[in-house]
mmCIF file of C-alpha atoms in Angstrom:
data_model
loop_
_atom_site.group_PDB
_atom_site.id
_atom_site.type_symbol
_atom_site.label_atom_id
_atom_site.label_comp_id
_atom_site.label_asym_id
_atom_site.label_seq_id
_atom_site.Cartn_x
_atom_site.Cartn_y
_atom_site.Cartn_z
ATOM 1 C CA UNK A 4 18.829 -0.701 -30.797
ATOM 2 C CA UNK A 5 18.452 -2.165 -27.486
ATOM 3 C CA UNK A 6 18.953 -5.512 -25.672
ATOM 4 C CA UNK A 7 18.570 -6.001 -22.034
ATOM 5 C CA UNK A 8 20.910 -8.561 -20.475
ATOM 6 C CA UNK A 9 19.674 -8.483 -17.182
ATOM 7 C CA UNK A 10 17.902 -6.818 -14.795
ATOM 8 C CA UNK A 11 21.361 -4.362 -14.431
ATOM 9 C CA UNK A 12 22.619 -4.398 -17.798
ATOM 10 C CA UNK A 13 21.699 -3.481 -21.351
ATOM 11 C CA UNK A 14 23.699 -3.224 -24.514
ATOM 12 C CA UNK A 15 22.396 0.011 -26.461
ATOM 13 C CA UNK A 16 23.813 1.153 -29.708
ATOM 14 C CA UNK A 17 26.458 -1.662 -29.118
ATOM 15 C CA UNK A 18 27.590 -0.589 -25.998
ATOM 16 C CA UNK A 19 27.618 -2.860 -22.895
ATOM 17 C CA UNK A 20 26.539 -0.430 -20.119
ATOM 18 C CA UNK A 21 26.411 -1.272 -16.513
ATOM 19 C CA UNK A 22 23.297 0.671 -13.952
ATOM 20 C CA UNK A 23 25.783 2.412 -11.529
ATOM 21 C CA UNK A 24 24.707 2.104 -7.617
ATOM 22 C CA UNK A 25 22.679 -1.033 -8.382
ATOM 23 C CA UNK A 26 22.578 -4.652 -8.379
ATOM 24 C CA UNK A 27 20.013 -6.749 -9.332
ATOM 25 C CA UNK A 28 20.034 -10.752 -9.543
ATOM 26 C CA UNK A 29 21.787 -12.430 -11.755
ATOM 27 C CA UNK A 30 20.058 -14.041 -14.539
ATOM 28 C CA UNK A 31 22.954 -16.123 -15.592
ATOM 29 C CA UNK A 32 26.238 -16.216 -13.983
ATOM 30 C CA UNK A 33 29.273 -18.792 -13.967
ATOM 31 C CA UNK A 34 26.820 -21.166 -15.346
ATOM 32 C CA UNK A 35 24.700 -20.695 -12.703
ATOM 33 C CA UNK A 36 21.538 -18.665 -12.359
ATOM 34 C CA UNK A 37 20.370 -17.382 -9.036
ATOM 35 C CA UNK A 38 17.195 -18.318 -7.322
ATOM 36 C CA UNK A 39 14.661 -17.057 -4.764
ATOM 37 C CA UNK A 40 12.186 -18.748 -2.914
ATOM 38 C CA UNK A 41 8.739 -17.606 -3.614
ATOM 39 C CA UNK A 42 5.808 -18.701 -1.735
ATOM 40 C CA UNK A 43 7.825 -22.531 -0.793
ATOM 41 C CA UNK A 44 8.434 -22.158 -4.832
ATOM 42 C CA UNK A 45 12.334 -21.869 -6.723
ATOM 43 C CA UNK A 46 12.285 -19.429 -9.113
ATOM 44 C CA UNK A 47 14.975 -17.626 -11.343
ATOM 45 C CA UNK A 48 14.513 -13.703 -9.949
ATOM 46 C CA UNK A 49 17.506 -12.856 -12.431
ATOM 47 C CA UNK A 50 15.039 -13.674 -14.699
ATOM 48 C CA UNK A 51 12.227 -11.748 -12.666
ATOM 49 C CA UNK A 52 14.026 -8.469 -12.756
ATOM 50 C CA UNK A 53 15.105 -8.726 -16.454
ATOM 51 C CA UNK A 54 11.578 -9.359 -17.204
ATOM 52 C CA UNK A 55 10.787 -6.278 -15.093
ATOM 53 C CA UNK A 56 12.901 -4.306 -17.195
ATOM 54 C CA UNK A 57 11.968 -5.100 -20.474
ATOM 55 C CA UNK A 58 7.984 -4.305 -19.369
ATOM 56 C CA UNK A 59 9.214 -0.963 -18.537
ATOM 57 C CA UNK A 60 11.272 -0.070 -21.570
ATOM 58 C CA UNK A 61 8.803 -1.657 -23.632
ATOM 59 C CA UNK A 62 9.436 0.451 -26.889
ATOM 60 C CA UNK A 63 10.262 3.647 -25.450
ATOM 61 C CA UNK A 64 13.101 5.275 -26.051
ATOM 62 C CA UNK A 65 16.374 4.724 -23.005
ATOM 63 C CA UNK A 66 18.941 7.579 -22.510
ATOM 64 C CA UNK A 67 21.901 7.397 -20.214
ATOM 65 C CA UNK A 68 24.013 9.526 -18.753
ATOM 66 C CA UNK A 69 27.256 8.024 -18.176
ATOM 67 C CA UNK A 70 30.099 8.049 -15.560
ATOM 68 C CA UNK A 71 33.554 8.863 -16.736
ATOM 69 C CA UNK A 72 35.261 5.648 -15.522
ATOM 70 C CA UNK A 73 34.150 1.864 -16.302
ATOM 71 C CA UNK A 74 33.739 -0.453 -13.639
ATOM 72 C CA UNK A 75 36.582 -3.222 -13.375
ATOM 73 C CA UNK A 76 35.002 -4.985 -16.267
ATOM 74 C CA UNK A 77 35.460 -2.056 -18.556
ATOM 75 C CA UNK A 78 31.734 -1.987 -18.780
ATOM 76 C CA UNK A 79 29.878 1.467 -19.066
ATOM 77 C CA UNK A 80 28.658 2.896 -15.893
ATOM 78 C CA UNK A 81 25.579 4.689 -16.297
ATOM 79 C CA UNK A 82 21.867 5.735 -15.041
ATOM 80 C CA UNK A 83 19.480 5.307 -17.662
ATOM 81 C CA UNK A 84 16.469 6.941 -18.186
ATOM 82 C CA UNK A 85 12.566 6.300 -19.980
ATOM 83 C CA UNK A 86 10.737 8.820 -20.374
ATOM 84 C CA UNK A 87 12.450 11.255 -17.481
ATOM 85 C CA UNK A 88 12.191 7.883 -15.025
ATOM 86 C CA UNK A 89 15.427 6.408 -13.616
ATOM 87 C CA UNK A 90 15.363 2.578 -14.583
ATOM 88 C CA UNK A 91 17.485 2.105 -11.422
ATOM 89 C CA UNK A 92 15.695 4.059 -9.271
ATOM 90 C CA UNK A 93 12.074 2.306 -10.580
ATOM 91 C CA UNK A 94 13.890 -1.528 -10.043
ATOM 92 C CA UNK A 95 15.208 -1.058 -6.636
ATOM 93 C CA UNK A 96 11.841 1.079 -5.416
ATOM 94 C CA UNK A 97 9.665 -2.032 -6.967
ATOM 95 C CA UNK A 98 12.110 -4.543 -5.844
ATOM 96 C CA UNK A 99 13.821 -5.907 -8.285
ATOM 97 C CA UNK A 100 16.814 -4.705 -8.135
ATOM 98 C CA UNK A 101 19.047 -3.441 -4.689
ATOM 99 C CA UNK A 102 20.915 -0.326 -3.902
ATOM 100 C CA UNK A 103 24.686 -1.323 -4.466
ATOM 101 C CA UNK A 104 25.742 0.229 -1.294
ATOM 102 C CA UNK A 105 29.470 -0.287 -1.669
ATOM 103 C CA UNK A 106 29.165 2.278 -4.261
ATOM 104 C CA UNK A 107 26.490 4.288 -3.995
ATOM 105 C CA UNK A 108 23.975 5.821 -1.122
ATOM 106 C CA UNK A 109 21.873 7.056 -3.992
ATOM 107 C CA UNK A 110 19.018 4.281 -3.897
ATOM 108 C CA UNK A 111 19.250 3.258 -0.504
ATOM 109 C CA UNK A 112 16.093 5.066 0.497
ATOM 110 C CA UNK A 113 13.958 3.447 -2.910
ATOM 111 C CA UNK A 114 15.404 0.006 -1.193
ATOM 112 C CA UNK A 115 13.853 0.919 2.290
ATOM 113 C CA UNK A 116 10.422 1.516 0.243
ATOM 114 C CA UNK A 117 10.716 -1.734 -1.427
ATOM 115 C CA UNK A 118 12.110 -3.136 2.024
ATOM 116 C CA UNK A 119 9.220 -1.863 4.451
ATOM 117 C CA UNK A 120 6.233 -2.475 1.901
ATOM 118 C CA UNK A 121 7.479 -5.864 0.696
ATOM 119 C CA UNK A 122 7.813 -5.347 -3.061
ATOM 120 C CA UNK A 123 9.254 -7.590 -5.746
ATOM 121 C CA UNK A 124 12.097 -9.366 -4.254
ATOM 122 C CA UNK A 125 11.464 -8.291 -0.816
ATOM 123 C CA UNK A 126 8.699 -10.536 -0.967
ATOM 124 C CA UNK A 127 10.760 -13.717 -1.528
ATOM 125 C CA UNK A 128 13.718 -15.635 0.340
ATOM 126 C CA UNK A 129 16.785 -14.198 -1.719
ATOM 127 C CA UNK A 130 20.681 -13.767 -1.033
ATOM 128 C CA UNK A 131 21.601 -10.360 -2.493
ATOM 129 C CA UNK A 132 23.710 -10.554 -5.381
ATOM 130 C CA UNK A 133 27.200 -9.439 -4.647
ATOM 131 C CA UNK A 134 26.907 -12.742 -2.085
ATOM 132 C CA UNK A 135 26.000 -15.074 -4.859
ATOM 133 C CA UNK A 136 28.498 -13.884 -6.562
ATOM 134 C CA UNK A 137 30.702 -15.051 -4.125
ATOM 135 C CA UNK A 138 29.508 -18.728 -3.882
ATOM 136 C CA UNK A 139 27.496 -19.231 -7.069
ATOM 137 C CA UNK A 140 24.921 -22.263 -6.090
#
């Protein structure tokens, strides 16, 4: 059983785990949810990249391979998988998601792809994550 909770984080088999070396918005944080501007236009791209996520999971079957340490919320830390596909790897290469560069240089070049060719977020006005997180508006 599967729930996604954003476009970073899914609960599978009851377990709250966390994409390692990505971030993607945040669809609800602190009461707040984060926006982009889209062609002049608000919109909720926490909600964008969730979406994006459950389209590619659809009903196909996710496995993970997990870290051995949580992150500092004692979440899960994992890269998870459809089909052979990294999820994090397909959000940050389509845009929805960024490579979390603090930890990880694994997805920094699928974030150049997205970058150069204007995909997903790229395409929008957007403050990355970890700075919203900072000063929730």
């Amino acid at each position: 059983e599967i729930k996604i909770i954003d476009g970073d984080t899914i609960h599978l088999k009851g377990e709250k785990i966390r994409f390692s070396g990505i971030d993607a918005p945040e669809s609800y944080y602190r009461g707040k949810r984060q926006k982009c501007i889209f062609e002049k236009v608000e919109i909720y791209c926490g909600y964008w990249s969730k979406i994006i996520l459950i389209e590619k999971i659809a009903n196909n079957h996710v496995t993970c391979i997990k870290e051995k340490k949580p992150d500092q919320y004692k979440r899960i830390l994992a890269e998870c998988f459809v089909n052979n596909e990294s999820l994090s790897k397909y959000l940050v290469r389509s845009g929805y998601a960024f490579a979390y560069r603090k930890y990880s240089k694994k997805f920094i070049e699928d974030e150049e792809f997205a970058k150069v060719n204007k995909l997903g977020l790229w395409q929008t006005k957007f403050q990355f994550p970890w700075d919203f997180r900072k000063n929730p508006k």
